[in-house]
XYZ file of C-alpha atoms in Angstrom:
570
model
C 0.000 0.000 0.000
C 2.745 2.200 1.088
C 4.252 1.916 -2.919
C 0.439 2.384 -4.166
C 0.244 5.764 -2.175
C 3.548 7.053 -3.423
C 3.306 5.965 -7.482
C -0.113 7.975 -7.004
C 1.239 10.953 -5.790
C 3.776 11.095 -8.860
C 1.031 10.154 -11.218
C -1.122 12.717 -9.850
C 1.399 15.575 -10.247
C 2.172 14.482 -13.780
C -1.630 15.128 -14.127
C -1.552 18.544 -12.483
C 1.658 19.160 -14.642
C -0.200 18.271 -17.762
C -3.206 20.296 -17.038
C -0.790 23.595 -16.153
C 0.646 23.303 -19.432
C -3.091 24.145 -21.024
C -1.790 27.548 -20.111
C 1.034 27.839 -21.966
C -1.745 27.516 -25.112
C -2.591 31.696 -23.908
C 1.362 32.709 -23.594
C 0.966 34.267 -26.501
C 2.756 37.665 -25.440
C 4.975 35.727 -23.403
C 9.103 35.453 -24.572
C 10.663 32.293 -24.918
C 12.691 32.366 -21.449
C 9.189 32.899 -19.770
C 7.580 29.936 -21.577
C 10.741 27.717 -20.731
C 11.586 28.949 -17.196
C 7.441 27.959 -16.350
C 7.649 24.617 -17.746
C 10.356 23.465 -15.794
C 9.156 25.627 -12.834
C 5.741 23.586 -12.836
C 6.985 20.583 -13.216
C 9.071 20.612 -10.197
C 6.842 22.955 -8.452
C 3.970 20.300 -8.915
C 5.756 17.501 -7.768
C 6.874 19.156 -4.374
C 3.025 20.512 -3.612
C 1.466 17.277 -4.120
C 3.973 14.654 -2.776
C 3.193 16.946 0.655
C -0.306 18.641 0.127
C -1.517 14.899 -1.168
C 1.225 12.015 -0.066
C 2.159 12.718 3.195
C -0.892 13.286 4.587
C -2.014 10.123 3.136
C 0.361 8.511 4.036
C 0.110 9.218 7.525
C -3.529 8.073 7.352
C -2.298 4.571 5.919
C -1.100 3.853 9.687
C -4.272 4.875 10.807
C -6.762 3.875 8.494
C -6.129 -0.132 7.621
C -9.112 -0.649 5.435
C -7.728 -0.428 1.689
C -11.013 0.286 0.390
C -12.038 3.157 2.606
C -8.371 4.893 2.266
C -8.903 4.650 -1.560
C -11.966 6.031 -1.420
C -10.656 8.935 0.070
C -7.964 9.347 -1.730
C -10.000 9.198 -4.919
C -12.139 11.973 -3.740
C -8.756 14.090 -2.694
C -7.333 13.271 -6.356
C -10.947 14.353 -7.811
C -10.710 17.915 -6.169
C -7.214 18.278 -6.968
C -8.316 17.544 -10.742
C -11.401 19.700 -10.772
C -10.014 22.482 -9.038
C -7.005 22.304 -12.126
C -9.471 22.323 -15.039
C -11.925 24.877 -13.640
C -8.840 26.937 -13.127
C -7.508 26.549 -17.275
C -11.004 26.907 -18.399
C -11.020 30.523 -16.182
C -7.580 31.192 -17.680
C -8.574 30.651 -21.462
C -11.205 33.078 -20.954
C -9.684 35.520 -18.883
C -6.222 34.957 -18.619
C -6.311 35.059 -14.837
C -6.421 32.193 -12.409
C -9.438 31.439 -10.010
C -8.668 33.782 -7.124
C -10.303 34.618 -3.737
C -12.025 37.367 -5.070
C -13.710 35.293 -7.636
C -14.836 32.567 -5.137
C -16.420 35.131 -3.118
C -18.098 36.920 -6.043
C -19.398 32.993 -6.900
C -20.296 32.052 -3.132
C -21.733 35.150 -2.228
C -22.529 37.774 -5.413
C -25.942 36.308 -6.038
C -26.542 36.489 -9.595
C -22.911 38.477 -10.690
C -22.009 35.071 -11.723
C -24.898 32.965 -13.292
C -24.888 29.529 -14.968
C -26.957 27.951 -17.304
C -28.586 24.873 -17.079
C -26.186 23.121 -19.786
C -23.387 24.014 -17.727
C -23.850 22.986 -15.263
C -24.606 19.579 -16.607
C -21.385 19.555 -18.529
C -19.390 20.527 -15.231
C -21.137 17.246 -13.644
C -20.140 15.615 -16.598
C -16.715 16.432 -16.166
C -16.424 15.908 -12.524
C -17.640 12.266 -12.835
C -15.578 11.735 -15.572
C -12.288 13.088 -13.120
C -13.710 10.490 -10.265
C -13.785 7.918 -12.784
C -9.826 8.768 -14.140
C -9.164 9.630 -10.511
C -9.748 6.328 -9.724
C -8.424 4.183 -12.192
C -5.143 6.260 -11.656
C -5.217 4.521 -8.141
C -6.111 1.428 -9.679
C -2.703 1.303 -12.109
C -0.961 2.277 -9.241
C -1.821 -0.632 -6.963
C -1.011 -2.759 -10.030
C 2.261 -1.116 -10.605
C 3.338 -2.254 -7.230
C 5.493 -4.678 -7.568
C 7.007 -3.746 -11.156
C 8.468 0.004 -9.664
C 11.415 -1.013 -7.110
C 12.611 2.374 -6.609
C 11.812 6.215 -6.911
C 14.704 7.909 -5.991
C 16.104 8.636 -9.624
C 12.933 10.855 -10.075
C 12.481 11.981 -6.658
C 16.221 13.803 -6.981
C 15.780 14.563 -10.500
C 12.888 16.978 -9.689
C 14.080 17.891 -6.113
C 17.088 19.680 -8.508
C 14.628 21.016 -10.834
C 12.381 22.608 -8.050
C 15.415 24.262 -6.159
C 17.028 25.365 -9.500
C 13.938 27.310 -10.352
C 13.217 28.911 -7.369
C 16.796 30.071 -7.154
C 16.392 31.094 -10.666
C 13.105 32.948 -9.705
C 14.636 34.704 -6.144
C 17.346 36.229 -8.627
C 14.513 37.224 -11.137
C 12.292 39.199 -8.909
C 15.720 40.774 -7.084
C 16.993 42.036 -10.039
C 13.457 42.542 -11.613
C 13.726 40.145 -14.466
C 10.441 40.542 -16.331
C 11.160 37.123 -18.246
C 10.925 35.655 -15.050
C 8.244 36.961 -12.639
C 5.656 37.239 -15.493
C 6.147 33.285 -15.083
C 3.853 33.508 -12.069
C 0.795 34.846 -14.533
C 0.882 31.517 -15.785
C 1.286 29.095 -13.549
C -1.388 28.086 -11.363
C -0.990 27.860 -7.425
C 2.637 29.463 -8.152
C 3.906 31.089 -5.050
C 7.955 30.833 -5.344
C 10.586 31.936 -3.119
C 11.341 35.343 -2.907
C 13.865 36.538 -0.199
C 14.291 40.039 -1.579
C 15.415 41.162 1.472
C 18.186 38.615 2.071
C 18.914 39.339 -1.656
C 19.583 42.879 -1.218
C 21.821 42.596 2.214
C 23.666 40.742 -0.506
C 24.071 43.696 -2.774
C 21.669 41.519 -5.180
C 19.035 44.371 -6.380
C 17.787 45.961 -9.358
C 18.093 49.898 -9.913
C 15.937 51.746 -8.035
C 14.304 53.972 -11.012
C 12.893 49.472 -12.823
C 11.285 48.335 -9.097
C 7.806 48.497 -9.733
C 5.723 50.952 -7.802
C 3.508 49.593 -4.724
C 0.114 50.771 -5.898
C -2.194 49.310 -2.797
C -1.245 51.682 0.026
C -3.914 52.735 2.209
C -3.023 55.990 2.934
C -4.906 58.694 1.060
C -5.227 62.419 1.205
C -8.413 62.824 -0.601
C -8.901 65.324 -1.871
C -5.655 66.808 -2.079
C -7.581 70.614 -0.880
C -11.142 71.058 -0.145
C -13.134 72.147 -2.940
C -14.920 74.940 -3.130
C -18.079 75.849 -5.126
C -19.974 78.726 -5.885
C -23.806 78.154 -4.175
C -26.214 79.771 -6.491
C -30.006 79.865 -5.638
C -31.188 77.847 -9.228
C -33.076 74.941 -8.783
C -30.859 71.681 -7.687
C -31.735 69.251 -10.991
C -31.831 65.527 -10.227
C -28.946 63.375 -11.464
C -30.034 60.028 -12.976
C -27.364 57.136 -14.201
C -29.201 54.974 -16.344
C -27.122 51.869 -17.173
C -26.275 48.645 -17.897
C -23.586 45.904 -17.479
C -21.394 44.812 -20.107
C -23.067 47.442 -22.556
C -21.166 47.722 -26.290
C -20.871 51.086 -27.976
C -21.475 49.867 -31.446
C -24.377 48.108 -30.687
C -26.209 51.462 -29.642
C -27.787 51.627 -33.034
C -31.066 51.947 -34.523
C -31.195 48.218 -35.095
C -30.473 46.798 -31.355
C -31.512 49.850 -29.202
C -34.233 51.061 -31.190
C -35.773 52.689 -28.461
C -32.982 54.407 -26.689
C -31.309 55.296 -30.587
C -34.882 57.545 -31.111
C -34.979 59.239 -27.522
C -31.251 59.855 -28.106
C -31.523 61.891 -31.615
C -31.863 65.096 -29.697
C -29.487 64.584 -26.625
C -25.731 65.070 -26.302
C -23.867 61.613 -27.751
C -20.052 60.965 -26.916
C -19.715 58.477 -30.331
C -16.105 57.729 -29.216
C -16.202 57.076 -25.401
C -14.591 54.617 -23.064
C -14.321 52.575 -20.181
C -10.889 52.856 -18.330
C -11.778 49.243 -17.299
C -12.857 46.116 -18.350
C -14.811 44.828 -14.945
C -17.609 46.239 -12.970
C -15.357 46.978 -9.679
C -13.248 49.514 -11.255
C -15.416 50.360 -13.859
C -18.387 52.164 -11.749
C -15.436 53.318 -9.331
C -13.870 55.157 -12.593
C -17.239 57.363 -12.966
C -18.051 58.381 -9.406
C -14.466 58.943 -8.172
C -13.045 59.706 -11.314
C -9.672 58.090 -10.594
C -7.953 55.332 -12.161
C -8.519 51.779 -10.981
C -5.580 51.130 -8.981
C -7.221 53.713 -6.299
C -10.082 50.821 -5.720
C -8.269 49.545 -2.627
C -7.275 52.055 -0.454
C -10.743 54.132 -0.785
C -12.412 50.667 0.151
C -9.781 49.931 2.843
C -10.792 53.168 4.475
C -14.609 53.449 2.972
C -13.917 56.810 1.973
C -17.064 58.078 0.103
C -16.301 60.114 -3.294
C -16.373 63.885 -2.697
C -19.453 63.765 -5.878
C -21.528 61.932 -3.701
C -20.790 63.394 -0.317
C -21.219 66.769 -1.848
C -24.454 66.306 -3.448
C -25.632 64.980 0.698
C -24.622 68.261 1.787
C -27.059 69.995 -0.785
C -29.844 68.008 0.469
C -30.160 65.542 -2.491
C -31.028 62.264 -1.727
C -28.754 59.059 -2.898
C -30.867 56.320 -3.766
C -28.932 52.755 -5.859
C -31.671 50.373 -8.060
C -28.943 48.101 -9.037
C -29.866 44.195 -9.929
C -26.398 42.704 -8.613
C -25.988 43.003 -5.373
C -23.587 46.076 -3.869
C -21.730 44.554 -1.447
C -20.056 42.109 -4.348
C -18.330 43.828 -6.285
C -18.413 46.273 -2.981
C -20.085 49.221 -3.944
C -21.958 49.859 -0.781
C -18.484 50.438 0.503
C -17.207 52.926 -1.620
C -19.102 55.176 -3.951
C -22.172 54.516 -1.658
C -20.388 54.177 1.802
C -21.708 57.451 3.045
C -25.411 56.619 2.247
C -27.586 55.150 4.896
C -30.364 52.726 4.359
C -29.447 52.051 1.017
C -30.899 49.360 -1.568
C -28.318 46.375 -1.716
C -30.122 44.293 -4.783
C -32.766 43.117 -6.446
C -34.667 39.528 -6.757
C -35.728 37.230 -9.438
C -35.370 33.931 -10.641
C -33.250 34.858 -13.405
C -30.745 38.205 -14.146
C -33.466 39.137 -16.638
C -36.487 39.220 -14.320
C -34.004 40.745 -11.132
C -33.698 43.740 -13.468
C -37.522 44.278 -13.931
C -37.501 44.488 -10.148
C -35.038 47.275 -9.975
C -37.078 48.803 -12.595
C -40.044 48.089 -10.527
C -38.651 49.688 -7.351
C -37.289 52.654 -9.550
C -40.879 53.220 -10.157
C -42.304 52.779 -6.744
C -39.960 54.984 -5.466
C -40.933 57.768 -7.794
C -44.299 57.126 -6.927
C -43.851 57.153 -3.409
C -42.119 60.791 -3.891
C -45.661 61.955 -5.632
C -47.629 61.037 -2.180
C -45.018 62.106 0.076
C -44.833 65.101 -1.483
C -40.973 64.736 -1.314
C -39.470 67.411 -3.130
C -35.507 66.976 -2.270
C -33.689 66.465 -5.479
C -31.889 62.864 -5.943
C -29.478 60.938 -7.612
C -30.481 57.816 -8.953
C -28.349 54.454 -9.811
C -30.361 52.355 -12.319
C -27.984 49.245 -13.128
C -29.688 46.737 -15.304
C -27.875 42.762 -15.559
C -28.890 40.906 -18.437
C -26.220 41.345 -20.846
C -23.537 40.727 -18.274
C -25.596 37.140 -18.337
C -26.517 36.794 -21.603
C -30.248 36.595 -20.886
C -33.626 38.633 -21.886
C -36.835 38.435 -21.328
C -40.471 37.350 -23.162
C -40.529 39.037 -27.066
C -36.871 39.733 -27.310
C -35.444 36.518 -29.511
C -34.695 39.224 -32.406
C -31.794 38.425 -33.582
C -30.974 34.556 -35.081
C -29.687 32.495 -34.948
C -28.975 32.321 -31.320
C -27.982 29.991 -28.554
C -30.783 30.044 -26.158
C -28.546 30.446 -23.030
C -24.750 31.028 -22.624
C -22.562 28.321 -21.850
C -18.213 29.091 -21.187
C -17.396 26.073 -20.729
C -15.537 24.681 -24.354
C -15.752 28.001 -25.808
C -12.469 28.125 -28.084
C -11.317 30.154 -31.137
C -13.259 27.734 -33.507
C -16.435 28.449 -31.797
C -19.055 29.815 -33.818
C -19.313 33.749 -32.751
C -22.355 34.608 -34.552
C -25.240 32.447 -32.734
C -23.133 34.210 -29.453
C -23.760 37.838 -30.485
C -26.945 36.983 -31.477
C -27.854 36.125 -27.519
C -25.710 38.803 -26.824
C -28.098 41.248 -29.127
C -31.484 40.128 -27.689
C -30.288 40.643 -24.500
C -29.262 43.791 -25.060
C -32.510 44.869 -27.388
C -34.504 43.391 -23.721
C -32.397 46.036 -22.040
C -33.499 48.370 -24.905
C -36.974 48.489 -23.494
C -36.208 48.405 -19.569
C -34.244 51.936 -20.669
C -37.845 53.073 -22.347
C -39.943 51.931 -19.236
C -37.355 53.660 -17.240
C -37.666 56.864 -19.056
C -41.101 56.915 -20.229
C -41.921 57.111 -15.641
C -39.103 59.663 -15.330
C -41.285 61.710 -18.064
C -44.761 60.340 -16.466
C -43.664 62.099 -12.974
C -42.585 65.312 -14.896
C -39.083 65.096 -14.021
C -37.796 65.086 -17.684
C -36.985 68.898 -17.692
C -35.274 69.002 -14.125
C -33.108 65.934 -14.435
C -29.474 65.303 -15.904
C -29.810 61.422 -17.375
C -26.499 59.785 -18.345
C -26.877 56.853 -20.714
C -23.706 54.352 -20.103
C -22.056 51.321 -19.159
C -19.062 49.926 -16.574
C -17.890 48.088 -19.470
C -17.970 46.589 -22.874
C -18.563 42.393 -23.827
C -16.241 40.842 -26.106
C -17.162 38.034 -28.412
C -13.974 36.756 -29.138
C -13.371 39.400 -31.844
C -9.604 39.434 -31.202
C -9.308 35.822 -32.259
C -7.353 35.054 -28.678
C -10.608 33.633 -26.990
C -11.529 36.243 -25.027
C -15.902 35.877 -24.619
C -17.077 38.546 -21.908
C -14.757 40.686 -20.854
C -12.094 41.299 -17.669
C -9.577 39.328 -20.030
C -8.015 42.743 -22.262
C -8.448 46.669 -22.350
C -9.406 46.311 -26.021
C -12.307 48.249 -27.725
C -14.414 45.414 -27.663
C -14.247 45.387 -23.568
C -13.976 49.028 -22.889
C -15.804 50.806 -25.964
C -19.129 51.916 -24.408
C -22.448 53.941 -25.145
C -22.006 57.706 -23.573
C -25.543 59.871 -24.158
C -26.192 62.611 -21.710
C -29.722 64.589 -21.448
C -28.819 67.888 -19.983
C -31.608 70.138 -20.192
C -30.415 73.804 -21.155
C -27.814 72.264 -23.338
C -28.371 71.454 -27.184
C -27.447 68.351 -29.054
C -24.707 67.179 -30.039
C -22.605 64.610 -31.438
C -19.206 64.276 -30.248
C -16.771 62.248 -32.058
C -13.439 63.459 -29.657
C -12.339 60.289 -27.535
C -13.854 60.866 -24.060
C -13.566 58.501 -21.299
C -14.973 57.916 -17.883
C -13.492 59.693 -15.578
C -14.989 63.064 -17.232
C -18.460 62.397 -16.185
C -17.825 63.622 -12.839
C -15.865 66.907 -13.297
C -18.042 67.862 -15.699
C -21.388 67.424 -13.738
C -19.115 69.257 -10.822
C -18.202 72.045 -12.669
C -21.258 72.964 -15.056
C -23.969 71.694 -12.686
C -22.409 72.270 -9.308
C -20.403 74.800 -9.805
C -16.976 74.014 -8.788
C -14.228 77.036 -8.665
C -11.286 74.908 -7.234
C -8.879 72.734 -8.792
C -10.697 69.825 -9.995
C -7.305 67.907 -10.410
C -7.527 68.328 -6.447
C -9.739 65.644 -6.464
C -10.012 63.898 -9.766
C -8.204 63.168 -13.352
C -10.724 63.704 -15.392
C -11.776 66.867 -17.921
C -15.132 68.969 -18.183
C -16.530 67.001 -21.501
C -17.706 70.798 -22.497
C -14.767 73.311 -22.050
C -10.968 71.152 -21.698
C -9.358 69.892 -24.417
C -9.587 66.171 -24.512
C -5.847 64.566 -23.928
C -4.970 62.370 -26.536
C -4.160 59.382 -24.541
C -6.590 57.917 -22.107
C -5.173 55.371 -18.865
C -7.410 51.844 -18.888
C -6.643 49.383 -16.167
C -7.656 46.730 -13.169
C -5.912 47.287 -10.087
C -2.301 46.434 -11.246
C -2.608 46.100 -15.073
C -2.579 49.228 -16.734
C -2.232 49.995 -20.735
C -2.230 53.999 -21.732
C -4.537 53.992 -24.950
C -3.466 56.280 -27.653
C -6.129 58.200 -30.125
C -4.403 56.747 -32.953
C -4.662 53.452 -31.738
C -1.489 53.061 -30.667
C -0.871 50.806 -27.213
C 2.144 51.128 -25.080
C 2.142 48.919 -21.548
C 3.060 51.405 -18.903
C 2.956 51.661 -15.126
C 0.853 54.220 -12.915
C 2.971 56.589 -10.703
C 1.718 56.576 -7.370
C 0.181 60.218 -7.006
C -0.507 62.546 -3.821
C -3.495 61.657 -3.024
């Protein structure tokens, strides 16, 4: 038995090996040394995390456990998780080019309907999890078989033993001297977490130059803002500020064929035909607008719940902050930042699907407006409509327009030979559904005569790709490419005429401008924000996209260099 455990623990790292290298499929912009440095860096890195995460602890329930059948059993289930964990992790990384993290397994466990899967995939993920118990155990099976015909290990055992400490010697020189080659290894590899000893390293005079270490971006000190702002109070009437939005929202599909609706209301309101995103996920996405900072900010304001000064600002005029948003707001954690100064607020909405959750933010939309009528409540608000259905593919009754179409999005198998158009037809009708939630939505903002007193601001946190960069990317979070950061910008500003703007504008203007043309704001607004008054600046030809740590500086003629954010004053 002792033999069986140990021939299974090598087998089973083989398998782990195998399944890391599905990454090395998506190393497209990696170099050569990266590529090379990772496969010998898994394989011995596999081998040392299983032979102790998986061998020794079965082994020490061997002397415990004497049954053969019941420790088999258990260490087919161990051997099952391992395997499912591994290909849940590749199929993530294919899409996304991340691994399964801890933020993602709370956004699963706890973000409601964020994360929604169909009924086909989830059959196809029981599928493959019976077919992993099945290999799982006929792995074990060999093994016992292979008893007698393996007489010793130790050839391998010191073969990879020098692989494994070569490579992490190789990688606590690398991120010393700040070889890009090698830490960009760690993007790859699942479960990766090599030596580092930078410290030791540098008592050794082992360091790179000071001017190539890479800036720590997740301090959580801020001075925000840098100096109070000041504005100038006039006595005109306070208009009511309305976001009405979607997830995963594509520019080019706001058109007359797929937003029908919204393309007529929009003819005679102000339309930003070139405007983006700087992200491509909902977190830093929504933080972009109300902050108006760049995404690596998300942390420290959410560390200390520091409330954006837009929002805090409008509290102190009396307006009243109300969110209608169909995923919840405490994942991604909304309710701690841009709303962490508002009391009582809305968290999400129910439903059992995305598409019917967002008729009952629509719903409470309206019954709040209604409720205002018979209260006689005349404060001004802001309201933050955030509809769901083509973050999950879905629509409701009457909106199959587009064909042919898969009836309900499944990731799992989705690969560059996948058909795209029966995708972006789904995608379409979900997005012609949203179509008329927007009408209902504005069709009671006109019913309760607010239509000449409010601002509404037509947009998106992000854009959905469907795989039109050929790299299998299908949603979004995965590049900062048009196709996940292009979005729909229309403003209705009463007092202002139409227009169609074809200058690249971005998200981090909304803000600023709202500040300084509604609000009237006389300081600095760089005090407190990056972004430009859409009306009056000059829009900079470069605009800063990122998640947290990844940043890309997008130029106006399409030009992309990879660049890193300086750590500001604030």
């Amino acid at each position: 038995m002792k033999n069986t455990m140990r021939i299974t623990a090598y087998a089973i790292s083989l398998v782990a090996f195998l399944i890391s290298l599905g990454s090395f499929i998506y190393t497209g912009y990696a170099s050569n040394a990266t590529k090379v440095y990772s496969f010998f860096a898994s394989l011995g890195y596999f081998w040392f995390i299983l032979w102790f995460a998986l061998g020794l602890p079965i082994w020490i329930l061997s002397k415990i456990i004497t049954k053969a059948k019941v420790l088999y059993s258990f260490l087919t289930l161990c051997i099952s998780t391992i395997i499912v964990s591994l290909v849940i992790d590749l199929i993530v990384f294919s899409q996304y080019r991340f691994h399964v993290n801890a933020a993602m397994i709370d956004l699963f466990l706890h973000g409601g309907k964020t994360i929604s899967f169909s009924a086909t995939m989830w059959l196809e993920l029981i599928g493959i999890i019976i077919s992993i118990i099945f290999g799982s155990g006929l792995i074990i099976f060999t093994a016992s078989k292979m008893n007698d015909k393996i007489k010793s290990l130790k050839p391998i055992n010191y073969s990879l033993l020098a692989i494994l400490i070569a490579t992490q010697i190789i990688y606590m020189f690398g991120i010393s001297l700040y070889k890009v080659d090698i830490i960009s290894a760690k993007e790859y590899i699942p479960l990766f977490y090599p030596l580092q000893a930078t410290k030791l390293m540098a008592k050794l005079g082992i360091s790179a130059p000071k001017e190539s270490i890479k800036i720590n971006l997740t301090s959580t000190r801020l001075n925000y803002p840098l100096n109070k702002p000041t504005f100038v109070n006039d006595e005109k009437p306070r208009k009511n500020i309305i976001f009405l939005m979607s997830d995963s929202l594509r520019g080019e599909y706001f058109n007359e064929e797929v937003m029908p609706l919204t393309w007529k209301w929009a003819q005679d309101k102000i339309i930003f035909e070139n405007h983006f995103s700087p992200s491509n996920c909902t977190r830093t996405g929504i933080f972009s607008i109300f902050y108006s900072l760049p995404p690596s900010y998300w942390h420290p304001f959410f560390s200390t719940r520091t409330a954006p000064i837009f929002i805090t600002h409008l509290q102190e005029l009396g307006y009243d902050i109300q969110a209608f948003a169909t995923a919840p707001l405490d994942h991604p954690e909304f309710a701690e930042t841009v709303f962490a100064s508002v009391k009582n607020l809305r968290i999400g909405s129910t439903g059992n699907t995305v598409a019917d959750a967002d008729l009952n933010s629509f719903d409470d939309f309206n019954k709040y407006l209604i409720k205002r009528d018979e209260t006689g409540d005349k404060r001004p608000f802001v309201a933050f409509i955030f509809y769901d259905a083509p973050h999950a593919f879905q629509y409701g009754e009457g909106c199959e327009k587009f064909q042919p179409a898969w009836k309900e999005m499944n990731y799992i198998g989705l690969n560059n030979s996948t058909e795209r158009l029966p995708i972006i037809n789904l995608y379409k009708n979900s997005i012609y559904y949203i179509d008329k939630l927007f009408e209902k939505s504005l069709e009671v903002i006109k019913e309760h005569n607010l239509i000449d007193n409010s601002i509404i601001i037509v947009t998106s946190d992000h854009s959905q790709e469907i795989n039109d960069s050929g790299k299998n990317f299908w949603g979004h979070n995965s590049s900062f490419n048009d196709a996940q950061t292009k979005v729909p910008l229309i403003i209705h500003w009463p007092g202002k005429k139409a227009l169609k703007e074809n200058r690249r504008t971005i998200h981090y203007d909304i803000v600023p401008t709202l500040l300084e043309e509604e609000f009237n704001l006389t300081s600095d607004k760089s005090d407190l924000c990056i972004g430009l008054n859409l009306f009056k600046d000059k829009i900079e030809d470069f605009n800063l996209v990122g998640y947290r740590s990844k940043y890309r500086r997008r130029i106006r003629k399409e030009k992309r260099i990879n660049c890193h954010l300086s750590k500001t004053a604030f």
